[in-house]
Coordinates of C-alpha atoms (C1' of nucleotides) in Angstrom, one line a residue:
Chain H
M199 CA 2.8 16.4 4.6
S200 CA 4.3 16.5 1.2
T201 CA 7.5 14.7 1.5
N202 CA 8.9 14.8 -2.0
G203 CA 8.1 18.1 -3.5
N204 CA 5.1 16.6 -5.4
P205 CA 2.1 18.8 -5.8
P206 CA -0.2 18.4 -2.9
P207 CA -2.7 15.6 -3.5
S208 CA -6.1 16.4 -4.9
D209 CA -8.7 13.8 -4.8
F210 CA -12.5 13.6 -4.3
I211 CA -12.1 13.6 -0.5
R212 CA -9.8 16.6 -0.4
Q213 CA -12.2 18.4 -2.7
I214 CA -15.1 17.7 -0.4
V215 CA -13.1 18.9 2.6
A216 CA -11.9 22.0 0.7
D217 CA -15.5 22.8 -0.3
D218 CA -16.6 22.4 3.4
V219 CA -13.9 24.8 4.5
A220 CA -14.8 27.3 1.8
A221 CA -18.4 27.1 2.8
G222 CA -17.6 27.6 6.5
N223 CA -19.1 24.3 7.5
N224 CA -18.1 23.1 11.0
G225 CA -16.9 26.6 11.5
G226 CA -14.2 26.0 8.9
R227 CA -12.8 23.3 11.2
V228 CA -11.2 20.1 9.9
H229 CA -10.7 17.2 12.3
T230 CA -10.1 13.6 11.4
R231 CA -9.1 10.4 13.1
F232 CA -7.5 7.1 12.5
P233 CA -9.5 4.5 14.4
P234 CA -7.9 1.1 14.5
E235 CA -9.2 -1.9 16.4
P236 CA -6.3 -3.3 18.5
N237 CA -6.8 -6.9 17.4
G238 CA -3.7 -7.3 15.2
Y239 CA -0.8 -5.6 13.6
L240 CA -1.0 -2.9 11.1
H241 CA -0.2 -3.6 7.5
I242 CA 0.4 -1.5 4.4
G243 CA -3.3 -1.4 3.7
H244 CA -3.8 0.5 7.0
A245 CA -1.0 2.9 6.0
K246 CA -3.4 4.2 3.3
A247 CA -6.0 5.1 5.9
I248 CA -3.4 6.5 8.2
C249 CA -1.9 8.7 5.5
I250 CA -5.3 9.9 4.3
N251 CA -6.6 10.8 7.7
F252 CA -3.4 12.4 9.1
G253 CA -2.6 13.8 5.7
V254 CA -5.9 15.6 5.1
A255 CA -5.9 17.0 8.6
A256 CA -2.4 18.4 8.2
E257 CA -3.1 19.9 4.8
F258 CA -6.1 21.8 6.1
G259 CA -4.4 22.8 9.4
G260 CA -6.5 20.5 11.6
P261 CA -5.8 17.8 14.1
C262 CA -6.0 14.1 13.6
N263 CA -6.7 11.8 16.6
L264 CA -5.4 8.3 17.2
R265 CA -8.4 6.4 18.6
F266 CA -8.6 2.8 19.5
D267 CA -11.9 1.2 18.6
D268 CA -11.8 -1.2 21.5
T269 CA -15.4 -2.4 21.7
N270 CA -14.8 -6.1 21.5
P271 CA -12.7 -7.4 24.5
V272 CA -12.6 -10.9 23.3
K273 CA -10.4 -10.0 20.3
E274 CA -8.4 -7.1 21.6
E275 CA -5.1 -6.9 23.5
Q276 CA -2.8 -4.4 25.0
E277 CA 0.0 -5.8 23.0
Y278 CA -1.7 -4.7 19.8
I279 CA -2.4 -1.2 21.2
D280 CA 1.3 -0.8 21.9
A281 CA 2.3 -2.1 18.5
I282 CA -0.1 0.1 16.7
I283 CA 1.1 3.2 18.5
E284 CA 4.7 2.3 17.6
D285 CA 3.8 1.7 14.0
V286 CA 1.8 4.9 13.4
R287 CA 4.6 6.9 15.0
W288 CA 7.2 5.1 12.9
L289 CA 5.2 6.0 9.8
G290 CA 5.8 9.6 10.7
F291 CA 2.6 10.8 12.3
D292 CA 1.9 12.7 15.5
W293 CA -1.3 13.0 17.4
A294 CA 0.1 15.1 20.2
D295 CA -2.0 14.4 23.3
R296 CA -5.0 13.1 21.3
L297 CA -4.7 9.4 22.0
Y298 CA -8.2 8.2 22.7
Y299 CA -10.1 5.0 23.4
A300 CA -13.7 4.2 22.5
S301 CA -13.9 2.4 25.8
D302 CA -13.5 5.8 27.6
Y303 CA -16.9 6.7 26.1
F304 CA -18.8 3.7 27.2
E305 CA -20.7 5.6 29.9
A306 CA -21.8 8.3 27.5
M307 CA -22.9 5.7 24.9
Y308 CA -24.8 3.8 27.5
G309 CA -26.6 7.0 28.5
W310 CA -27.7 7.7 25.0
A311 CA -28.8 4.1 24.6
E312 CA -31.1 4.5 27.6
E313 CA -32.5 7.6 26.0
L314 CA -33.3 5.7 22.8
V315 CA -35.0 3.0 24.8
Q316 CA -37.1 5.7 26.6
K317 CA -38.0 7.3 23.3
G318 CA -39.2 3.9 22.0
R319 CA -36.4 3.9 19.4
A320 CA -34.6 0.8 20.9
Y321 CA -35.7 -2.3 22.6
V322 CA -34.3 -5.4 24.4
D323 CA -34.7 -8.6 22.4
D324 CA -34.7 -12.0 24.1
Q325 CA -34.2 -14.0 20.9
T326 CA -31.2 -16.2 20.5
A327 CA -28.5 -15.3 17.9
D328 CA -29.9 -18.0 15.6
E329 CA -33.4 -16.7 15.9
I330 CA -32.3 -13.2 15.1
R331 CA -30.3 -14.3 12.1
A332 CA -33.2 -16.3 10.8
A333 CA -35.6 -13.4 11.2
R334 CA -33.3 -10.9 9.5
G335 CA -34.5 -12.0 6.0
S336 CA -32.2 -12.1 3.1
L337 CA -31.0 -9.8 0.4
T338 CA -34.2 -10.2 -1.4
E339 CA -36.7 -11.0 1.4
P340 CA -37.7 -8.7 4.2
G341 CA -37.1 -9.7 7.8
V342 CA -39.6 -10.6 10.5
E343 CA -40.1 -8.4 13.5
S344 CA -39.1 -9.7 16.9
P345 CA -41.9 -10.7 19.2
H346 CA -40.3 -8.4 21.8
R347 CA -40.1 -5.5 19.4
N348 CA -43.1 -3.7 20.8
R349 CA -42.7 -4.4 24.5
P350 CA -43.2 -1.4 26.7
A351 CA -40.2 1.0 26.9
A352 CA -40.2 0.7 30.6
E353 CA -39.8 -3.1 30.3
S354 CA -36.9 -2.7 27.9
L355 CA -35.3 -0.1 30.1
D356 CA -35.5 -2.4 33.1
L357 CA -34.0 -5.3 31.1
F358 CA -31.3 -3.2 29.6
R359 CA -30.3 -2.0 33.1
R360 CA -30.2 -5.5 34.3
M361 CA -28.1 -6.5 31.3
R362 CA -25.6 -4.0 32.4
A363 CA -25.9 -5.2 36.0
G364 CA -24.8 -8.6 34.9
E365 CA -28.0 -10.5 35.7
F366 CA -28.0 -12.4 32.4
P367 CA -25.5 -14.8 30.8
D368 CA -23.8 -14.1 27.4
G369 CA -26.0 -14.3 24.4
T370 CA -29.3 -14.2 26.2
R371 CA -30.4 -10.7 25.3
V372 CA -29.4 -7.8 23.1
L373 CA -30.4 -4.2 22.7
R374 CA -31.6 -3.4 19.2
A375 CA -32.5 -0.2 17.4
K376 CA -36.1 -0.2 16.3
I377 CA -35.8 0.8 12.6
D378 CA -37.4 -1.3 9.9
M379 CA -37.2 -5.1 9.5
A380 CA -38.1 -4.7 5.8
H381 CA -35.5 -2.1 5.0
P382 CA -33.7 -2.9 1.7
N383 CA -30.4 -2.0 3.4
I384 CA -29.9 -4.9 5.8
N385 CA -27.9 -2.8 8.2
L386 CA -31.1 -1.0 9.1
R387 CA -33.1 -4.1 10.0
D388 CA -33.1 -3.4 13.7
P389 CA -29.4 -3.6 14.2
I390 CA -27.9 -4.8 17.5
M391 CA -26.5 -2.0 19.6
Y392 CA -25.3 -4.0 22.7
R393 CA -24.5 -7.6 23.4
I394 CA -23.7 -9.3 26.7
V395 CA -20.1 -10.3 27.0
H396 CA -18.7 -11.3 30.3
A397 CA -15.1 -10.8 29.4
A398 CA -12.3 -8.6 30.9
H399 CA -11.6 -5.6 28.8
P400 CA -7.9 -4.6 28.3
R401 CA -8.6 -1.1 29.7
Q402 CA -12.0 -1.4 31.5
G403 CA -11.3 -4.6 33.2
D404 CA -14.6 -6.0 34.6
A405 CA -16.4 -2.7 34.7
W406 CA -18.7 -3.8 31.8
C407 CA -20.4 -6.9 30.8
I408 CA -22.3 -5.4 27.9
Y409 CA -20.4 -4.0 25.0
P410 CA -21.5 -1.7 22.2
M411 CA -21.5 -2.9 18.6
Y412 CA -19.3 -1.1 16.2
D413 CA -22.2 0.4 14.3
W414 CA -23.6 2.0 17.4
A415 CA -20.3 3.1 18.8
H416 CA -18.4 4.3 15.9
G417 CA -20.4 7.4 15.0
L418 CA -20.7 8.4 18.6
E419 CA -17.0 8.2 19.1
D420 CA -16.5 10.5 16.1
S421 CA -19.3 12.8 17.5
I422 CA -17.7 13.0 21.0
E423 CA -14.4 13.9 19.5
G424 CA -15.9 16.5 17.2
I425 CA -14.6 14.7 14.1
T426 CA -15.7 16.7 11.0
H427 CA -14.8 14.2 8.3
S428 CA -14.9 10.5 9.1
L429 CA -12.7 9.0 6.4
C430 CA -12.9 5.3 6.1
S431 CA -13.0 2.5 3.5
L432 CA -15.7 1.6 1.1
E433 CA -17.2 -1.3 3.0
F434 CA -18.7 1.1 5.5
E435 CA -20.6 2.9 2.9
N436 CA -23.7 0.8 3.6
H437 CA -23.5 1.6 7.2
R438 CA -23.4 5.4 6.9
P439 CA -27.3 5.7 6.9
L440 CA -27.2 3.8 10.2
Y441 CA -24.7 6.2 11.7
D442 CA -26.8 9.1 10.5
W443 CA -29.9 7.5 12.0
F444 CA -28.3 7.0 15.4
I445 CA -27.2 10.6 15.6
D446 CA -30.6 11.9 14.5
A447 CA -32.4 9.6 16.9
I448 CA -30.3 10.9 19.8
N449 CA -30.8 14.4 18.7
D450 CA -34.5 14.0 18.3
G451 CA -36.1 16.1 20.9
R452 CA -32.8 17.2 22.3
D453 CA -32.2 20.9 23.2
E454 CA -28.5 20.7 22.5
P455 CA -27.9 18.3 19.6
I456 CA -24.7 16.3 19.7
H457 CA -22.2 16.8 16.8
H458 CA -23.0 15.1 13.6
P459 CA -19.9 13.9 11.8
R460 CA -20.0 13.2 8.1
Q461 CA -18.5 10.0 6.7
Y462 CA -16.7 9.7 3.4
E463 CA -15.5 6.4 2.0
F464 CA -12.6 5.6 -0.2
A465 CA -11.4 2.3 -1.8
R466 CA -8.8 0.1 -0.2
F467 CA -6.1 -1.2 -2.5
N468 CA -4.4 -4.5 -3.2
L469 CA -0.8 -5.1 -3.9
T470 CA 0.4 -7.7 -6.4
H471 CA 2.3 -10.6 -5.0
T472 CA 0.9 -10.2 -1.5
V473 CA -2.2 -10.5 0.6
M474 CA -3.8 -7.8 2.6
S475 CA -5.7 -9.1 5.5
K476 CA -5.0 -9.6 9.2
R477 CA -6.6 -13.0 8.9
K478 CA -4.2 -14.2 6.3
F479 CA -1.2 -12.7 8.0
R480 CA -2.2 -14.5 11.1
R481 CA -2.4 -17.8 9.4
M482 CA 1.1 -17.4 7.9
V483 CA 2.5 -16.5 11.2
E484 CA 0.7 -19.3 13.2
E485 CA 1.4 -22.0 10.6
G486 CA 5.0 -21.0 10.6
H487 CA 5.3 -19.9 6.9
V488 CA 7.0 -16.8 8.1
S489 CA 9.1 -16.1 11.2
G490 CA 6.6 -13.7 12.9
W491 CA 4.6 -10.6 12.4
D492 CA 7.8 -8.7 11.6
D493 CA 9.1 -11.1 9.1
P494 CA 10.7 -8.9 6.4
R495 CA 8.7 -10.7 3.7
L496 CA 5.4 -9.6 5.2
S497 CA 3.8 -6.3 4.3
T498 CA 3.0 -5.6 7.8
L499 CA 4.4 -2.2 8.9
R500 CA 6.8 -4.1 11.2
G501 CA 7.8 -6.4 8.4
L502 CA 8.5 -3.5 6.1
R503 CA 10.4 -1.7 8.8
R504 CA 12.6 -4.7 9.4
R505 CA 13.0 -5.1 5.7
G506 CA 14.4 -1.6 5.5
F507 CA 11.6 0.4 3.9
P508 CA 11.9 4.0 4.9
P509 CA 8.6 5.4 6.2
E510 CA 9.0 8.3 3.8
A511 CA 8.8 5.8 0.9
I512 CA 5.6 4.4 2.2
R513 CA 4.1 7.9 2.5
N514 CA 5.2 8.8 -1.0
F515 CA 3.7 5.5 -2.3
M516 CA 0.4 6.3 -0.7
Q517 CA 0.5 9.7 -2.4
R518 CA 1.2 8.1 -5.7
I519 CA -1.6 5.6 -5.6
G520 CA -4.1 8.3 -5.0
V521 CA -7.6 8.1 -3.5
S522 CA -10.6 6.9 -5.4
K523 CA -13.6 4.6 -5.1
V524 CA -12.3 2.0 -7.5
A525 CA -11.1 -1.4 -6.5
S526 CA -7.5 -1.4 -7.5
T527 CA -4.5 -3.6 -7.6
V528 CA -1.2 -1.7 -7.5
D529 CA 1.9 -3.1 -9.1
Y530 CA 4.5 -4.0 -6.5
A531 CA 7.0 -2.3 -8.8
L532 CA 5.6 1.1 -7.9
L533 CA 6.3 0.4 -4.2
E534 CA 9.8 -0.7 -5.0
H535 CA 10.2 2.4 -7.1
C536 CA 9.3 4.6 -4.1
V537 CA 11.6 2.7 -1.9
R538 CA 14.5 3.1 -4.3
E539 CA 13.8 6.8 -4.8
V540 CA 14.4 7.6 -1.2
L541 CA 17.1 5.1 -0.5
N542 CA 19.1 6.2 -3.5
R543 CA 19.1 9.7 -2.0
T544 CA 19.8 8.7 1.6
S545 CA 21.7 5.4 1.8
P546 CA 25.4 5.4 2.4
R547 CA 27.2 3.2 -0.1
V548 CA 29.3 0.4 1.1
M549 CA 31.0 -2.6 -0.5
A550 CA 29.9 -6.1 0.2
V551 CA 30.5 -9.4 -1.7
L552 CA 27.6 -11.8 -1.5
N553 CA 29.1 -14.7 -3.4
P554 CA 32.8 -14.3 -2.9
L555 CA 35.4 -15.4 -5.4
K556 CA 39.0 -15.0 -4.3
V557 CA 41.4 -12.7 -6.3
V558 CA 45.1 -12.7 -5.8
V559 CA 46.8 -9.6 -7.1
T560 CA 50.1 -11.3 -8.0
N561 CA 52.2 -8.1 -8.5
Y562 CA 51.0 -6.5 -5.2
P563 CA 53.5 -6.9 -2.4
E564 CA 52.8 -9.7 0.0
G565 CA 51.8 -8.5 3.5
Q566 CA 51.2 -5.0 2.3
S567 CA 47.9 -3.0 2.5
E568 CA 46.8 0.5 2.0
E569 CA 43.7 2.6 2.5
L570 CA 41.8 4.2 -0.3
D571 CA 39.2 7.0 -0.3
A572 CA 35.7 6.0 -1.1
I573 CA 32.7 8.3 -1.6
N574 CA 29.9 7.6 0.9
N575 CA 27.0 8.8 -1.3
P576 CA 27.4 10.3 -4.7
E577 CA 23.8 11.7 -4.4
D578 CA 24.8 13.5 -1.2
E579 CA 28.1 15.3 -1.0
A580 CA 27.6 16.0 2.7
A581 CA 27.8 12.3 3.4
G582 CA 31.6 12.7 2.9
T583 CA 34.1 9.9 2.3
R584 CA 35.6 7.0 4.1
K585 CA 38.7 4.8 3.9
V586 CA 38.6 1.3 2.5
P587 CA 41.4 -1.1 3.0
F588 CA 43.1 -2.8 0.0
G589 CA 45.5 -5.7 -0.1
R590 CA 47.0 -8.5 -2.1
E591 CA 44.0 -10.9 -1.6
L592 CA 40.6 -9.7 -2.4
F593 CA 37.1 -11.0 -2.9
I594 CA 34.9 -10.1 -5.8
E595 CA 31.5 -11.3 -6.8
R596 CA 31.5 -14.7 -8.5
D597 CA 29.0 -13.3 -11.0
D598 CA 31.5 -10.7 -12.1
F599 CA 33.8 -13.2 -13.7
M600 CA 33.1 -15.4 -16.7
E601 CA 35.7 -17.6 -18.3
D602 CA 33.9 -17.6 -21.6
P603 CA 31.9 -14.4 -21.6
P604 CA 29.0 -13.7 -24.0
R605 CA 29.0 -10.5 -26.1
K606 CA 27.3 -8.2 -23.7
F607 CA 29.1 -9.2 -20.6
F608 CA 31.4 -6.3 -19.7
R609 CA 32.9 -7.6 -16.5
L610 CA 36.0 -9.6 -15.7
A611 CA 37.2 -12.4 -18.0
P612 CA 40.6 -13.9 -18.8
G613 CA 42.9 -11.3 -20.3
R614 CA 40.4 -8.5 -19.6
E615 CA 41.0 -5.4 -17.6
V616 CA 38.4 -3.9 -15.3
R617 CA 38.4 -1.3 -12.5
L618 CA 38.0 -2.2 -8.8
R619 CA 35.9 0.6 -7.5
Y620 CA 38.0 3.5 -5.9
A621 CA 41.1 1.2 -6.2
Y622 CA 43.0 0.0 -9.2
F623 CA 42.6 -1.4 -12.7
I624 CA 43.2 -5.2 -12.6
T625 CA 43.7 -7.6 -15.4
C626 CA 42.8 -11.3 -15.1
Q627 CA 45.8 -13.5 -16.0
E628 CA 44.5 -16.8 -14.9
A629 CA 41.5 -18.7 -13.5
V630 CA 42.5 -21.4 -11.1
K631 CA 40.2 -24.3 -10.9
D632 CA 39.6 -27.2 -8.6
A633 CA 39.4 -30.8 -9.5
S634 CA 35.8 -30.4 -10.5
G635 CA 36.5 -27.6 -12.9
Q636 CA 35.0 -25.0 -10.7
V637 CA 36.9 -21.7 -10.7
V638 CA 38.2 -21.2 -7.2
E639 CA 40.6 -18.3 -7.5
L640 CA 41.6 -15.6 -10.0
R641 CA 45.2 -14.5 -10.4
C642 CA 45.3 -10.9 -11.6
T643 CA 47.8 -8.1 -12.0
Y644 CA 47.1 -4.5 -11.1
D645 CA 48.4 -1.3 -12.6
P646 CA 49.9 0.8 -9.8
A647 CA 49.4 4.0 -11.9
T648 CA 45.6 3.6 -11.7
R649 CA 45.4 4.1 -7.9
G650 CA 42.1 5.6 -7.0
G651 CA 40.5 4.3 -10.2
D652 CA 41.7 6.4 -13.0
A653 CA 44.3 5.7 -15.7
P654 CA 46.7 8.5 -16.3
D655 CA 47.0 7.5 -20.0
G656 CA 43.2 7.9 -20.2
R657 CA 42.4 4.4 -21.1
K658 CA 38.9 3.2 -20.3
V659 CA 37.5 0.0 -18.9
K660 CA 34.0 -1.3 -19.5
A661 CA 33.2 -2.3 -16.0
T662 CA 33.8 -1.3 -12.4
L663 CA 33.5 -4.0 -9.8
H664 CA 32.9 -3.9 -6.1
W665 CA 35.3 -5.8 -3.9
V666 CA 36.5 -6.3 -0.3
S667 CA 40.0 -7.0 1.0
A668 CA 40.2 -10.5 2.2
A669 CA 42.4 -9.6 5.2
H670 CA 40.0 -6.9 6.4
A671 CA 36.6 -8.3 5.4
V672 CA 34.0 -8.9 8.0
D673 CA 31.7 -12.0 7.7
A674 CA 28.0 -11.3 7.5
E675 CA 24.9 -13.3 7.0
V676 CA 22.8 -11.8 4.3
R677 CA 19.1 -12.6 3.8
L678 CA 17.9 -12.2 0.3
Y679 CA 14.1 -11.9 -0.1
G680 CA 12.0 -12.5 -3.1
Q681 CA 8.3 -12.2 -3.5
L682 CA 6.4 -14.1 -0.9
F683 CA 3.9 -15.4 -3.5
T684 CA 4.6 -16.6 -6.9
E685 CA 1.3 -15.3 -8.3
E686 CA 0.5 -11.7 -8.8
F687 CA -2.9 -12.5 -7.3
P688 CA -2.5 -15.2 -4.7
E689 CA -5.7 -17.2 -4.5
A690 CA -7.0 -15.8 -7.8
K691 CA -7.8 -19.2 -9.1
E692 CA -11.0 -21.1 -8.2
G693 CA -10.6 -23.3 -5.2
Q694 CA -7.1 -22.3 -4.6
D695 CA -5.8 -21.5 -1.2
F696 CA -3.5 -18.5 -1.0
L697 CA -0.9 -20.6 0.7
D698 CA -0.6 -22.7 -2.4
C699 CA 1.1 -19.8 -4.1
L700 CA 3.8 -19.4 -1.4
N701 CA 7.1 -18.9 -3.1
P702 CA 9.5 -21.6 -1.7
D703 CA 12.4 -19.4 -2.6
S704 CA 11.2 -16.2 -0.9
L705 CA 14.2 -16.4 1.4
T706 CA 17.8 -17.2 0.6
T707 CA 20.6 -16.9 3.1
V708 CA 24.2 -16.3 2.0
S709 CA 27.5 -15.9 3.8
A710 CA 28.9 -12.6 2.6
K711 CA 32.1 -10.6 3.1
V712 CA 31.5 -7.0 3.9
E713 CA 33.9 -4.0 4.3
P714 CA 35.1 -3.4 7.8
S715 CA 33.3 0.0 8.2
L716 CA 30.1 -2.0 8.7
A717 CA 31.3 -3.5 12.0
G718 CA 29.3 -2.1 14.9
A719 CA 26.5 -0.6 12.8
E720 CA 23.3 -0.1 14.7
P721 CA 20.2 -2.3 14.0
L722 CA 17.9 -1.1 11.2
K723 CA 20.8 0.9 9.7
R724 CA 20.1 1.2 5.9
V725 CA 22.9 1.0 3.4
Q726 CA 23.5 0.4 -0.3
F727 CA 25.8 -2.5 -1.1
E728 CA 27.2 -1.0 -4.3
R729 CA 25.8 -2.6 -7.5
L730 CA 23.7 -5.1 -5.4
G731 CA 20.9 -3.3 -3.7
Y732 CA 19.7 -1.7 -0.5
F733 CA 20.2 -3.6 2.7
C734 CA 19.2 -3.1 6.3
L735 CA 20.9 -4.4 9.4
D736 CA 18.6 -6.9 11.0
P737 CA 17.9 -6.7 14.8
D738 CA 19.0 -10.4 15.0
T739 CA 22.5 -9.1 14.6
T740 CA 24.9 -10.0 17.5
D741 CA 28.4 -9.0 18.4
E742 CA 29.6 -12.1 16.7
K743 CA 27.5 -12.0 13.5
L744 CA 26.3 -9.2 11.3
I745 CA 23.0 -10.0 9.7
F746 CA 21.6 -8.0 6.8
N747 CA 18.2 -8.0 5.1
R748 CA 18.0 -7.1 1.4
T749 CA 15.4 -4.4 1.1
C750 CA 15.4 -4.5 -2.7
T751 CA 17.8 -4.8 -5.5
L752 CA 19.1 -2.0 -7.6
R753 CA 17.5 -1.7 -11.0
D754 CA 19.6 -4.2 -12.9
T755 CA 20.0 -3.9 -16.7
W756 CA 22.3 -6.8 -16.9
A757 CA 19.8 -9.1 -15.1
K758 CA 17.2 -7.9 -17.6
I759 CA 19.5 -8.8 -20.6
Q760 CA 20.1 -12.2 -19.1
K761 CA 16.5 -12.8 -18.5
R762 CA 15.7 -11.8 -22.1
G763 CA 18.3 -14.2 -23.3
R764 CA 16.8 -17.0 -21.2
D765 CA 13.2 -16.3 -22.4
A766 CA 14.2 -16.1 -26.0
Chain B
rU61 C1' -34.0 -11.3 -8.5
rG62 C1' -33.1 -6.3 -2.9
rG63 C1' -29.9 -2.2 -1.5
rG64 C1' -25.3 0.5 -1.9
rG65 C1' -20.9 1.7 -5.0
rA66 C1' -17.6 1.7 -9.4
rA67 C1' -15.9 1.5 -14.8
rU68 C1' -10.2 6.3 -18.6
rG69 C1' -3.2 3.0 -22.1
rG70 C1' -0.5 -3.2 -19.0
rU71 C1' -1.0 -0.9 -13.8
rG72 C1' -2.3 3.4 -10.5
rC73 C1' -4.4 8.2 -11.1
rA74 C1' -5.6 13.4 -13.8
rA75 C1' -8.6 16.1 -17.2
rU76 C1' -9.6 23.9 -15.3
rU77 C1' -16.7 20.8 -14.2
rG78 C1' -19.2 20.5 -22.1
rG79 C1' -13.9 22.5 -25.7
rU80 C1' -11.2 17.7 -28.6
rA81 C1' -7.3 12.7 -23.5
rG82 C1' -2.4 14.0 -19.7
rC83 C1' 1.0 12.3 -15.5
rA84 C1' 3.4 8.4 -12.9
rC85 C1' 5.0 3.2 -12.6
rG86 C1' 6.3 -0.5 -15.9
rC87 C1' 8.1 -1.6 -21.0
rC88 C1' 11.5 -0.3 -25.4
rU89 C1' 15.5 3.0 -27.7
rG90 C1' 19.7 6.1 -27.2
rA91 C1' 23.2 9.5 -24.3
rC92 C1' 26.1 9.8 -20.1
rU93 C1' 28.6 7.4 -16.1
rC94 C1' 34.4 5.0 -11.4
rU95 C1' 27.5 1.4 -9.2
rG96 C1' 25.0 -2.5 -16.1
rG97 C1' 22.9 2.3 -10.1
rA98 C1' 21.5 7.4 -10.5
rU99 C1' 20.6 11.1 -14.3
rC100 C1' 19.1 12.9 -19.2
rA101 C1' 16.6 12.6 -24.1
rG102 C1' 13.2 9.9 -27.0
rG103 C1' 9.5 5.9 -28.1
rA104 C1' 5.4 2.2 -28.2
rA105 C1' 0.9 1.9 -25.7
rG106 C1' -6.2 4.6 -24.9
rU107 C1' -12.5 3.4 -30.5
rU108 C1' -12.4 6.9 -22.1
rG109 C1' -17.0 -0.8 -20.5
rG110 C1' -21.0 -1.0 -24.7
rG111 C1' -25.4 1.0 -27.6
rG112 C1' -28.5 5.1 -28.4
rG113 C1' -29.6 10.4 -27.5
rU114 C1' -28.8 16.0 -26.5
rU115 C1' -25.1 19.5 -28.5
rC116 C1' -21.4 23.1 -33.3
rG117 C1' -18.7 20.0 -29.8
rA118 C1' -19.4 14.6 -24.8
rG119 C1' -14.5 11.0 -20.7
rU120 C1' -17.8 14.9 -18.7
rC121 C1' -25.1 15.7 -19.6
rC122 C1' -29.7 12.1 -20.5
rU123 C1' -31.0 7.0 -21.5
rC124 C1' -30.8 1.7 -21.9
rC125 C1' -27.4 -2.3 -21.3
rU126 C1' -22.9 -5.0 -19.6
rU127 C1' -19.2 -6.1 -16.1
rC128 C1' -17.0 -5.8 -11.3
rC129 C1' -16.9 -4.7 -5.8
rC130 C1' -19.6 -4.4 -0.9
rC131 C1' -23.9 -6.0 2.4
rA132 C1' -27.8 -11.3 5.3
rG133 C1' -21.6 -11.4 12.7
rC134 C1' -24.3 -10.8 19.3
rC135 C1' -16.7 -8.8 14.2
rA136 C1' -14.7 -4.1 13.0

RNA sequence: UGGGGAAUGGUGCAAUUGGUAGCACGCCUGACUCUGGAUCAGGAAGUUGGGGGUUCGAGUCCUCCUUCCCCAGCCA
């Protein structure tokens, strides 16, 4: 799914897949899957795996399944299943009727496990968790074989069946693969295949009290679904030999071998100014540092959605960061670039004043108003035009006026003429101040001949300001977001907790005045506030109060000039 | 100290598989502009982690070294 006319991605995984197709492997078939565990909400890190799996399949004309890896009932919940489905769909992917659950394969897995026991390739171990851990050895020392390792297959089979039947309490026995306790790859030191857990499963209820471990289950799930290319992240590279061992062990002596998927691993990525783990998100939510899993500052998919990120932008971003095996940290600016790229093309423009300063147009008749034509989106002619009301009293942005402007400030100042977008040229005659010296009102004159925004005599102005008519403006709450973390790499320093880097100013709320066309907008509606940025109507919006989230600012040259001045 | 991976401008990726390093983001100029937006034009920035070797020629091949990531859950 190329969404932006970029050349189709080419990376080491796609090359492998292309080679397989060319060689006729798997009958030329390509079938992938995205296999989340329903134990939390998806974040932008998952979006990479989603885009790769669904993307590769689509590019090669094959299907991609959505499969829940629900093998651990103590951590998984239906709520997460529903949320993940919603998020993957929002990201723009479709799995037709191929929504699967690992738990639906429990019976088949169990059958294969019994076969391995009968073949002497797996055994029931009575050791405690501590004993097993102690006997596993270390990175440099081999492990020690369990005293139960060589008990008769019939005895293990009996015990395994009784494990399933619920005769034993949690933690008393496990089923282990009989591989090699001295293997240099620790994953192959007689890994556990089943543990006893008397817990209700979100989908299986109390049908089971033994549950398969990920390593045993995952390859089998892929096998059952006929997955050709199991694409996952790098930390599972060490596990691949085990998946291969399991499939080979099942197929050993079998007339009709089960399908043997091949796994390929790619690197996850980090994003500057954020964290990327369910554990950390959970902590921020539970400790109240953010409002919830969908807080617009969070890079959960729900957070990004509420923030106003278009799914297309996230997909483009994933395409831009590519696929490799290198640990990477992507600049947040690239994500913002992708967001602006699609929002610039698609967002209706609208005028809103975030920090209102009152302007009285002294030569405009009192009580009069008129409607002016405004272009909805200069990047999209089909978006048409709308009417914007104008009157004697207006609001402009406080930042757009300076009583004593520096050289490069082009906007309004005493005696200076600027354009009000789509309206008139106005000239500032006087700045009215309160007792404290704060400017509270501007008294300006307008040139009736410049209606619509152009001067018949051809004279130019240096600046165009956005504005709203005071009589027609609608009040709105606008939530301005900054980086959640002050550091590019939260927690990068020794002994520092990532929460130490929380930005205390990541959320600022202002009372704004917006043009009346915004009244009644539907939640999640994305717009551009001219000259300010992209905004999205928050679902907290009520009939009484509009609430907007700032998705991101526009690129702002003036802000850059100011910043340079400050730094200098 | 065991095993598995990885090193290319600041960042993320390319390099027709041995032919003389390119793209994007970011940054800096300038043009244009009824958004200081967008757009357009240009620029700075790489001894391809390091040493040795093979070759007419190495980011690509060999070799030694360095650094970084992952693995010792009855988590996934």
